[in-house]
CSV table of C-alpha atoms in Angstrom, one decimal:
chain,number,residue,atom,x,y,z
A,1,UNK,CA,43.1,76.8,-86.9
A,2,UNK,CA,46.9,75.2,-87.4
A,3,UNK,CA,47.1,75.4,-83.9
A,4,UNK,CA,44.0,73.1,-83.4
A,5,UNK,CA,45.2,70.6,-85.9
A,6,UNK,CA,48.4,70.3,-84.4
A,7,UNK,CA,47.0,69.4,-80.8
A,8,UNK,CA,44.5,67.3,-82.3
A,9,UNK,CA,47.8,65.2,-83.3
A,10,UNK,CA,49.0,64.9,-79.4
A,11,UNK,CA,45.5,65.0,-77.6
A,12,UNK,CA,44.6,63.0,-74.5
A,13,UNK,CA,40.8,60.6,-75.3
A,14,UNK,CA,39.8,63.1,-72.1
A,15,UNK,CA,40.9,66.2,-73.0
A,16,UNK,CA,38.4,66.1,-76.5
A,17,UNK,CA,35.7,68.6,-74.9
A,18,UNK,CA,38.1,71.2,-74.8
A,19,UNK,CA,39.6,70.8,-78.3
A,20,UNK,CA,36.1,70.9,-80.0
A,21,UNK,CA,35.6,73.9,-77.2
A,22,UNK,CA,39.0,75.6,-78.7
A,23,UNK,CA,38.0,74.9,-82.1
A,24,UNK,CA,35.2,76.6,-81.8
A,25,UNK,CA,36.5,79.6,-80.3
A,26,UNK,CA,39.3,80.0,-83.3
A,27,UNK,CA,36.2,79.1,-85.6
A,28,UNK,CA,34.2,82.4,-84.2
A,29,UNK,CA,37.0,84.5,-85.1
A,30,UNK,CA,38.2,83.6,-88.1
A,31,UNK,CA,35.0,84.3,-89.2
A,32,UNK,CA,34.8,87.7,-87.3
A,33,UNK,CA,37.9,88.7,-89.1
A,34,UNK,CA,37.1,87.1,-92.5
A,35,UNK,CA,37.1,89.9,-95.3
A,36,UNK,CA,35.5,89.5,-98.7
A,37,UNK,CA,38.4,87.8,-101.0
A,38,UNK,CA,38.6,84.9,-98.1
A,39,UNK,CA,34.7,84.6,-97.8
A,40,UNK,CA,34.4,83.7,-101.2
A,41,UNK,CA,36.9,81.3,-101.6
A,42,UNK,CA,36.1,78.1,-101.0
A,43,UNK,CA,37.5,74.6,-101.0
A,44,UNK,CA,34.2,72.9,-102.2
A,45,UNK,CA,33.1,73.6,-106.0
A,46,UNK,CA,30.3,76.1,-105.8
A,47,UNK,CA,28.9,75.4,-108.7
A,48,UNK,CA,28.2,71.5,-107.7
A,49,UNK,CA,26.6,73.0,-104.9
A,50,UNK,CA,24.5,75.1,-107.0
A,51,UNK,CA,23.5,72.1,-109.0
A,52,UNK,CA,22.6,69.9,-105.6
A,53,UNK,CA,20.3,72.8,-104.3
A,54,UNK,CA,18.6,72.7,-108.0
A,55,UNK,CA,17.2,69.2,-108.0
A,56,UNK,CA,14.7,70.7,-105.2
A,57,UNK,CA,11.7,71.5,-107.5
A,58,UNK,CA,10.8,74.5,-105.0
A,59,UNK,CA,14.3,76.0,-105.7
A,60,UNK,CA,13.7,78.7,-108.4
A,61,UNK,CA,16.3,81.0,-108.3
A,62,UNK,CA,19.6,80.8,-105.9
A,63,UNK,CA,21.1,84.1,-104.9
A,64,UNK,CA,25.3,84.3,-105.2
A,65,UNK,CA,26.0,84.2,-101.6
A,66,UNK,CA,23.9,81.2,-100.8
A,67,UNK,CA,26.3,78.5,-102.4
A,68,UNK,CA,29.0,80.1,-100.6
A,69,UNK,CA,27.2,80.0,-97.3
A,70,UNK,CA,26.3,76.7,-98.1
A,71,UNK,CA,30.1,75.8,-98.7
A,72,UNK,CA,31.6,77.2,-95.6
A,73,UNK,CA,29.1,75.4,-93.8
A,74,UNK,CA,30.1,72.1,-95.4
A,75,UNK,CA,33.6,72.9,-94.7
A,76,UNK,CA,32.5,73.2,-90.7
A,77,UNK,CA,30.4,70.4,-90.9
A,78,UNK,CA,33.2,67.9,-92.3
A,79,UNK,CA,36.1,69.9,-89.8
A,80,UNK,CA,33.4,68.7,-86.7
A,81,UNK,CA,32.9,65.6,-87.9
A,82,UNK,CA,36.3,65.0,-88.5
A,83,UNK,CA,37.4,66.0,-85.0
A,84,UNK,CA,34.5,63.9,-83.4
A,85,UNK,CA,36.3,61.0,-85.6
A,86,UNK,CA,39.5,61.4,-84.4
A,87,UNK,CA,38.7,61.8,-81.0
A,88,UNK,CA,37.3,57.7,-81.3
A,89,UNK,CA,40.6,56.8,-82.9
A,90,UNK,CA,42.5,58.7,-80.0
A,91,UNK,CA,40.4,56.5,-77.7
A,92,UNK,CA,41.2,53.4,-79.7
A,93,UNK,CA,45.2,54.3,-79.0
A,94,UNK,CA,45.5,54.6,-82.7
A,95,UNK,CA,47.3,57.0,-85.5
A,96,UNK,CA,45.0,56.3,-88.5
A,97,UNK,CA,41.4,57.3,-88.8
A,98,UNK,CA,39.3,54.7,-89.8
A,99,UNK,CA,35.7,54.5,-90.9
A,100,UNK,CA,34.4,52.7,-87.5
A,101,UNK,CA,35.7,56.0,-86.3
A,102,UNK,CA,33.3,57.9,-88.4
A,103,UNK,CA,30.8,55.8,-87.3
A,104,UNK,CA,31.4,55.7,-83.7
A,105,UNK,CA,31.2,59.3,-83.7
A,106,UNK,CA,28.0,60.0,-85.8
A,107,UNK,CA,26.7,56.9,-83.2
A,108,UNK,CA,27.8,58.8,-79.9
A,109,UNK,CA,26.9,62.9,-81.0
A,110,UNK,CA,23.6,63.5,-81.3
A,111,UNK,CA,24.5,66.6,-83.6
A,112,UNK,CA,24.8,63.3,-86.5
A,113,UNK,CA,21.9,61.4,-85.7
A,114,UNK,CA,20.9,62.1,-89.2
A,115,UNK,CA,23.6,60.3,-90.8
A,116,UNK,CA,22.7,57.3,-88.8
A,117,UNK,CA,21.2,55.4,-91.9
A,118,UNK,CA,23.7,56.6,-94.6
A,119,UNK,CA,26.8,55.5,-92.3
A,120,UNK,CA,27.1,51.5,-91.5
A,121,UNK,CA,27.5,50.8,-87.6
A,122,UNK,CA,30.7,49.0,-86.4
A,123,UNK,CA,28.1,46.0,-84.9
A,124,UNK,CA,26.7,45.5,-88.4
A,125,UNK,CA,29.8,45.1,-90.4
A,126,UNK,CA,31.5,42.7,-87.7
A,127,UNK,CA,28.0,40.8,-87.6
A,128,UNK,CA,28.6,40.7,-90.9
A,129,UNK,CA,32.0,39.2,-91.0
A,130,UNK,CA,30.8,36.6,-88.1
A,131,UNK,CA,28.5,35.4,-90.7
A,132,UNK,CA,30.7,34.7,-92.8
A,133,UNK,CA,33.5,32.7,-91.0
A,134,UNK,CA,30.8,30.7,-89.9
A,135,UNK,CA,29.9,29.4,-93.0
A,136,UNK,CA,31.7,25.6,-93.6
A,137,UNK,CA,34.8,25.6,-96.0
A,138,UNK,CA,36.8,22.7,-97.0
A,139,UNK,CA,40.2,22.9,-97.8
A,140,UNK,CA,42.0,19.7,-99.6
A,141,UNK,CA,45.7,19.4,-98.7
A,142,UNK,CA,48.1,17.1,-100.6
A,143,UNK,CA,50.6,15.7,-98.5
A,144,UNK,CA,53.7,14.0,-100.2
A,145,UNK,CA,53.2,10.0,-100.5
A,146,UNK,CA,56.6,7.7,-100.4
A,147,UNK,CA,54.9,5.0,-102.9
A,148,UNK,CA,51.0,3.9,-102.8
A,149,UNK,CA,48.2,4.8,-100.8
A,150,UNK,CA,48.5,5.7,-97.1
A,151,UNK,CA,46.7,6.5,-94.4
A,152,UNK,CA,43.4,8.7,-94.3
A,153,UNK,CA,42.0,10.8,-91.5
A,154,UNK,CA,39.2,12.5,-90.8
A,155,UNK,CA,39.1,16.1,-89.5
A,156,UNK,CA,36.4,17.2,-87.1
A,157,UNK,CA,35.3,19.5,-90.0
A,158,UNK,CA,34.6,16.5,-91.9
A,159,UNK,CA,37.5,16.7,-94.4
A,160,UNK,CA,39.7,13.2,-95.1
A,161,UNK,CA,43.4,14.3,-95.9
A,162,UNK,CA,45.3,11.0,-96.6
A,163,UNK,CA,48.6,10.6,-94.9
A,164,UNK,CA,51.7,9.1,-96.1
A,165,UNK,CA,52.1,5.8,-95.2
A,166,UNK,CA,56.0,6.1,-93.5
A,167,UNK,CA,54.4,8.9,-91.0
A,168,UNK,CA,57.1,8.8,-88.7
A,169,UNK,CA,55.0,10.6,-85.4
A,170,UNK,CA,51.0,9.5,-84.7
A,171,UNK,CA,50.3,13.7,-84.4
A,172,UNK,CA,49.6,15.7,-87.6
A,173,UNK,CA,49.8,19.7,-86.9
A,174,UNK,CA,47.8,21.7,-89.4
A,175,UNK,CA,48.1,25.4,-89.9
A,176,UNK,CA,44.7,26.6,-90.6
A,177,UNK,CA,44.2,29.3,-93.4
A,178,UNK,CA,43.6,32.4,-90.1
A,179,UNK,CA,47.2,31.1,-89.3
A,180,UNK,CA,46.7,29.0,-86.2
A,181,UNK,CA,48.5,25.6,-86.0
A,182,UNK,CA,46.3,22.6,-85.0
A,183,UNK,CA,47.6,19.2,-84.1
A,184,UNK,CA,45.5,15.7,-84.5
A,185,UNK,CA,46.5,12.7,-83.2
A,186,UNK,CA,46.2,9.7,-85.0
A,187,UNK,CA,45.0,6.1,-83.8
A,188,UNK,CA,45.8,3.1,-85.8
C-alpha cells in the first residue's frame, strides 16, 4: 500500500484508472495475507462504531467481529474516496487537496452518489460567493485636505469622496478593496 501512496504523489490526471486498478490489487492481498492480530486492529475506535450501529432501534445485539468489519470497511471507503479526491486535484495541477476536490469526486463516481446531499457542490459555494460580491458596499476614503473644503466627486457606485482642493492632475486612481487600481477623471 506505501507503494500506491507514493505514486499517487507523482501521477499523471490520465493515468488514475490504473492507480485505483493497483490499489485494488495490493488491497486484495493484504487482506488475503492478513492474520488475526492485524485484522483486529484498527485505526477507527470500535467502540464509536459500536455506539453508531446502536441508535438503530432494530439493532439488538452486535457480534465482536461486526465493528471490526465495519471499520476496515470505513478505512477502504475513506482510502477510495481519498484517491478519487486526489486524482481532481492532480487534474487541477495542484499539491493540496481541497474540499472542491472531495466534491468533484463524489459528483463524477457514481460509487458516492449517496453523499451527494451531505457534501456541498463546487457551483453552489461559488454561486454563493457571486451573491455576495454583488451586493453594493460603500467605502468612505479621507483624502488629505491643504486648508478648507475641496473638491467632491462622485463615483459610478454612487460614493462622493471630496478631493483636495491643490489636486495637481484632473485623474484620481483608486485601488479598490479586490486590489485593482481604477482611475477617474475629473471635469471642472
Amino acid at each position: 500500500m506505501d507503494s500506491t501512496k507514493a505514486e499517487a504523489e507523482n501521477i499523471e490526471p490520465s493515468a488514475g484508472k490504473e492507480l485505483l486498478d493497483k490499489y485494488w490489487t495490493e488491497i486484495k492481498h493484504e487482506i488475503d495475507d492478513i492474520n488475526i492480530v492485524e485484522f483486529r486492529t484498527s485505526d477507527l475506535p470500535l467502540a464509536r462504531i459500536k455506539k453508531i450501529m446502536k441508535l438503530d432501534d432494530d439493532v439488538k445485539m452486535i457480534s465482536a467481529e461486526v465493528p471490526i468489519l465495519f471499520a476496515k470497511a470505513a478505512e477502504l471507503f475513506i482510502q477510495e474516496l481519498t484517491i478519487h479526491s486526489w486524482l481532481q486535484t492532480e487534474e487541477s495541477r495542484r499539491r493540496t487537496l481541497q474540499r472542491n476536490d472531495v466534491a468533484a469526486a463524489i459528483a463524477k463516481n457514481e460509487l458516492f452518489d449517496f453523499l451527494i446531499d451531505i457534501v456541498p457542490r463546487e457551483e453552489a459555494t461559488k454561486t454563493h460567493k457571486k451573491k455576495e460580491s454583488v451586493s453594493e458596499v460603500q467605502y468612505i476614503v479621507t483624502l488629505p485636505t491643504s486648508g478648507g473644503m475641496g473638491n467632491t466627486i462622485q463615483l459610478p457606485n454612487g460614493q462622493i469622496i471630496q478631493l483636495p482642493q491643490n489636486l495637481s492632475s484632473n485623474i484620481v486612481t483608486m485601488t479598490t478593496p479586490q486590489g485593482t487600481q481604477q482611475q477617474y477623471t475629473i471635469q471642472q
